């Protein structure tokens, strides 16, 4: 039991998360005639939904009065009739209003993928124009500590052609390693453990719709194509998702299959990079009803080449780090009636990196010297089945998915020669196979008093296999690998109860039982047999969650939340021995304020203070052979303050800022970790095997990161809209990892961008420039862990890049 549990009663009396009422239940609506932006502001309050405008200038349109008991869909349809706009459903409780272009069929979007359990509404994000408010049983807008939501329209014009890096540019609370697309680990709000991919569960969970993408696999870096929204749930999760994570969850929400319209989109873009090769990307999406109103399909395909910009001095090659990506997604929806729906989805993607992304300091920060290429590849495949049943105020959802991810990596292990002996080129190959089966079932209900409850179960089977080998000269030597299997059974749930028209409290819990089994690979047979019995373990954990939310005044909301997270202790192989690790647990308490003025002009802001205690942190070190090894490094704490603000002084003009400050410390080092100055080691009596570190900072946690953006949108004519935007993002200093090898500094980088987009109805042309000042920087201080002690490795920003793109919709 963690010490923060004594704060639970106080948290219940404070304020935090609440789950919204069911979006399809009928509510009393009473809206006067007037402007569209004012009308949807009121509708958001009355119906408990969030509503966004794809173009702020639509807010000036006149709408008629509506009154009566109806669903949010019915209210929006009546409100927008004859306005030249139509509602698009983002998910169960999020709507977006878009223009109806000439020749388009103004069919109301069919229900999209429902939110997870009692999914929370979006937070005001600096890049989002949100004009609806949520009712008293919902999370207020502007709470960056709970949930942020962003759509592709509010990101850069090229976001759909890119992957996770486009999201990181937009949300400062998300960070990542920079090994290359398909190899990175994602971190949310300062919860970061390691730079390496290994058997431990990832600290951040990822979903595509209802399908869980990862357990311990790296970020598959799926292209952000044909998405209606992206949700970022910050802090420990467990009472709203099947994935119980330490740091948070990122959820990509695909556009739903439309059962009554034929539509599609195709995009192509080309880019030129200074000191690098050109890039090209293309994608296409088609929505096709098979049986009108009952069965439909939606398919997307995409591919692209990201030109290289790193040169190799030793091999005399230019632009070696080219990356090719190809993939697609297929969705089928069937609505048999009586509230039932069936969704099938299949997705696949392959990323092929021709060489590593890092450079050294001996040249111009865009080159290095290595005896051979260090390629990598990520192959990802996903299948999913979702069955739903909706009643007036009750929803049942059952999901089954299977994900297969295969990652191969190559690292340079060539050590410097010692005169008169030259260096002998050698390399290290690592191949990982990850198979993830998940099943989640949830039942949720909205109550007449504005409250709600939901319960859910989750089953997980994850198999992780990694094989490793060294190659040097004519010899290939296998290194002990491992195969882990994790089985997890979980029950979770939450209840939300309004105590008054201002105060809403919630409480939930999660119970998980985890079986972990491990065996060695490519080791002597006798060792495998001897280790088989000890490489098994069972673990059970209970995780509570409580919180409340209080409306202090119109538009001003306060909240507080307490949540715990748990990660089962892993099993690994080190020096031909099986090692088992303690569970690591986090307990986070946060509180914050948010304000939103709503409307076409105004000011929105939110700030959250969070404190996280992290026990028995599982992190990676470098052993004497240069291999990453896992250790429990001790107990740490993380203070974070994240804030956002959006000022709309004029219609169409928005000035946005967001930032996160983090202070992370290893407060109680494990017995094997010594924090101190290496120069004074002779004064300390240290046991054998002690790792000496000169800083107690936790790895990969920047002290400060922030983003400032300016955007303007205007209508040039009935068929032409112009959008302009510019932004700057700063990533502060952090340390690569723990220990004398990994304790190098990275970060302190400023990236910039600007874009212009001309929307001509079904056609759009756009221009985007990134890294405008062509800075180098060091996003990530690691290329190969084996040569890191002998070279100052950096991962520079992509040099100045100008991209032009064309979109066509029908």
PDB file of C-alpha atoms in Angstrom, residues 408-505:
ATOM      1  CA  UNK A 408      15.304  -5.455 -36.146  1.00  0.00           C
ATOM      2  CA  UNK A 409      18.224  -3.175 -35.248  1.00  0.00           C
ATOM      3  CA  UNK A 410      21.944  -2.984 -35.978  1.00  0.00           C
ATOM      4  CA  UNK A 411      24.545  -1.169 -33.866  1.00  0.00           C
ATOM      5  CA  UNK A 412      28.199  -0.385 -34.507  1.00  0.00           C
ATOM      6  CA  UNK A 413      30.426  -2.039 -31.878  1.00  0.00           C
ATOM      7  CA  UNK A 414      33.803  -1.087 -33.371  1.00  0.00           C
ATOM      8  CA  UNK A 415      36.131   0.022 -30.579  1.00  0.00           C
ATOM      9  CA  UNK A 416      39.000   2.454 -31.145  1.00  0.00           C
ATOM     10  CA  UNK A 417      42.311   0.842 -32.064  1.00  0.00           C
ATOM     11  CA  UNK A 418      45.344   1.008 -29.804  1.00  0.00           C
ATOM     12  CA  UNK A 419      48.578   1.790 -31.622  1.00  0.00           C
ATOM     13  CA  UNK A 420      49.944  -0.244 -33.316  1.00  0.00           C
ATOM     14  CA  UNK A 421      46.783  -2.360 -33.441  1.00  0.00           C
ATOM     15  CA  UNK A 422      44.044  -1.015 -35.743  1.00  0.00           C
ATOM     16  CA  UNK A 423      40.341  -1.052 -34.907  1.00  0.00           C
ATOM     17  CA  UNK A 424      38.531  -4.222 -35.933  1.00  0.00           C
ATOM     18  CA  UNK A 425      35.075  -3.446 -37.368  1.00  0.00           C
ATOM     19  CA  UNK A 426      32.263  -5.308 -35.601  1.00  0.00           C
ATOM     20  CA  UNK A 427      28.540  -4.954 -35.159  1.00  0.00           C
ATOM     21  CA  UNK A 428      25.660  -6.046 -32.952  1.00  0.00           C
ATOM     22  CA  UNK A 429      22.315  -7.263 -34.307  1.00  0.00           C
ATOM     23  CA  UNK A 430      19.102  -7.422 -32.326  1.00  0.00           C
ATOM     24  CA  UNK A 431      15.790  -8.882 -33.487  1.00  0.00           C
ATOM     25  CA  UNK A 432      12.612  -8.507 -31.478  1.00  0.00           C
ATOM     26  CA  UNK A 433       9.217 -10.174 -31.991  1.00  0.00           C
ATOM     27  CA  UNK A 434       6.221  -8.944 -30.038  1.00  0.00           C
ATOM     28  CA  UNK A 435       2.782 -10.565 -30.205  1.00  0.00           C
ATOM     29  CA  UNK A 436      -0.028  -8.905 -28.252  1.00  0.00           C
ATOM     30  CA  UNK A 437      -3.534 -10.296 -27.773  1.00  0.00           C
ATOM     31  CA  UNK A 438      -6.031  -8.152 -25.858  1.00  0.00           C
ATOM     32  CA  UNK A 439      -9.720  -8.305 -25.055  1.00  0.00           C
ATOM     33  CA  UNK A 440     -11.674  -5.541 -23.317  1.00  0.00           C
ATOM     34  CA  UNK A 441     -15.333  -5.571 -22.324  1.00  0.00           C
ATOM     35  CA  UNK A 442     -17.050  -2.527 -20.844  1.00  0.00           C
ATOM     36  CA  UNK A 443     -20.539  -1.651 -19.653  1.00  0.00           C
ATOM     37  CA  UNK A 444     -21.391   2.000 -18.964  1.00  0.00           C
ATOM     38  CA  UNK A 445     -24.542   3.817 -17.897  1.00  0.00           C
ATOM     39  CA  UNK A 446     -25.539   7.450 -17.490  1.00  0.00           C
ATOM     40  CA  UNK A 447     -27.784   8.328 -14.547  1.00  0.00           C
ATOM     41  CA  UNK A 448     -30.716  10.699 -14.337  1.00  0.00           C
ATOM     42  CA  UNK A 449     -28.919  12.916 -11.812  1.00  0.00           C
ATOM     43  CA  UNK A 450     -26.103  13.588 -14.304  1.00  0.00           C
ATOM     44  CA  UNK A 451     -23.758  10.962 -12.884  1.00  0.00           C
ATOM     45  CA  UNK A 452     -22.555   7.777 -14.515  1.00  0.00           C
ATOM     46  CA  UNK A 453     -20.796   4.496 -13.867  1.00  0.00           C
ATOM     47  CA  UNK A 454     -18.890   1.931 -15.850  1.00  0.00           C
ATOM     48  CA  UNK A 455     -17.193  -1.398 -15.247  1.00  0.00           C
ATOM     49  CA  UNK A 456     -14.810  -3.308 -17.456  1.00  0.00           C
ATOM     50  CA  UNK A 457     -12.591  -6.343 -17.772  1.00  0.00           C
ATOM     51  CA  UNK A 458      -9.372  -6.806 -19.691  1.00  0.00           C
ATOM     52  CA  UNK A 459      -7.417  -9.889 -20.765  1.00  0.00           C
ATOM     53  CA  UNK A 460      -3.863  -9.570 -22.068  1.00  0.00           C
ATOM     54  CA  UNK A 461      -1.408 -12.068 -23.477  1.00  0.00           C
ATOM     55  CA  UNK A 462       1.912 -10.587 -24.570  1.00  0.00           C
ATOM     56  CA  UNK A 463       4.842 -12.592 -25.935  1.00  0.00           C
ATOM     57  CA  UNK A 464       8.190 -10.867 -26.331  1.00  0.00           C
ATOM     58  CA  UNK A 465      11.174 -12.536 -27.925  1.00  0.00           C
ATOM     59  CA  UNK A 466      14.564 -10.972 -28.502  1.00  0.00           C
ATOM     60  CA  UNK A 467      17.620 -12.543 -30.114  1.00  0.00           C
ATOM     61  CA  UNK A 468      21.054 -10.928 -30.192  1.00  0.00           C
ATOM     62  CA  UNK A 469      24.381 -11.621 -31.897  1.00  0.00           C
ATOM     63  CA  UNK A 470      27.790 -10.017 -32.397  1.00  0.00           C
ATOM     64  CA  UNK A 471      29.516 -10.135 -35.759  1.00  0.00           C
ATOM     65  CA  UNK A 472      33.208  -9.381 -36.171  1.00  0.00           C
ATOM     66  CA  UNK A 473      35.533 -10.509 -38.916  1.00  0.00           C
ATOM     67  CA  UNK A 474      34.516 -14.048 -39.876  1.00  0.00           C
ATOM     68  CA  UNK A 475      32.877 -14.856 -36.528  1.00  0.00           C
ATOM     69  CA  UNK A 476      29.273 -14.561 -35.399  1.00  0.00           C
ATOM     70  CA  UNK A 477      28.628 -15.055 -31.685  1.00  0.00           C
ATOM     71  CA  UNK A 478      25.133 -15.469 -30.293  1.00  0.00           C
ATOM     72  CA  UNK A 479      24.381 -13.635 -27.069  1.00  0.00           C
ATOM     73  CA  UNK A 480      21.828 -14.906 -24.592  1.00  0.00           C
ATOM     74  CA  UNK A 481      18.375 -13.672 -25.563  1.00  0.00           C
ATOM     75  CA  UNK A 482      15.077 -14.073 -23.780  1.00  0.00           C
ATOM     76  CA  UNK A 483      11.444 -14.939 -24.429  1.00  0.00           C
ATOM     77  CA  UNK A 484       8.937 -13.463 -21.994  1.00  0.00           C
ATOM     78  CA  UNK A 485       5.237 -14.198 -21.774  1.00  0.00           C
ATOM     79  CA  UNK A 486       2.887 -12.022 -19.761  1.00  0.00           C
ATOM     80  CA  UNK A 487      -0.730 -12.936 -19.008  1.00  0.00           C
ATOM     81  CA  UNK A 488      -2.876 -10.353 -17.259  1.00  0.00           C
ATOM     82  CA  UNK A 489      -6.461 -10.439 -15.990  1.00  0.00           C
ATOM     83  CA  UNK A 490      -7.927  -7.119 -14.901  1.00  0.00           C
ATOM     84  CA  UNK A 491     -11.164  -5.687 -13.595  1.00  0.00           C
ATOM     85  CA  UNK A 492     -11.673  -1.926 -13.487  1.00  0.00           C
ATOM     86  CA  UNK A 493     -14.445   0.587 -13.001  1.00  0.00           C
ATOM     87  CA  UNK A 494     -15.467   4.031 -11.874  1.00  0.00           C
ATOM     88  CA  UNK A 495     -18.538   5.843 -10.601  1.00  0.00           C
ATOM     89  CA  UNK A 496     -19.265   9.546 -10.978  1.00  0.00           C
ATOM     90  CA  UNK A 497     -21.719  11.235  -8.652  1.00  0.00           C
ATOM     91  CA  UNK A 498     -22.760  14.916  -8.619  1.00  0.00           C
ATOM     92  CA  UNK A 499     -23.188  16.142  -5.055  1.00  0.00           C
ATOM     93  CA  UNK A 500     -24.565  19.483  -6.244  1.00  0.00           C
ATOM     94  CA  UNK A 501     -24.838  21.526  -9.414  1.00  0.00           C
ATOM     95  CA  UNK A 502     -21.254  22.626  -8.764  1.00  0.00           C
ATOM     96  CA  UNK A 503     -19.484  19.665  -7.160  1.00  0.00           C
ATOM     97  CA  UNK A 504     -18.963  16.260  -8.761  1.00  0.00           C
ATOM     98  CA  UNK A 505     -16.904  13.458  -7.220  1.00  0.00           C
TER      99      UNK A 505
END
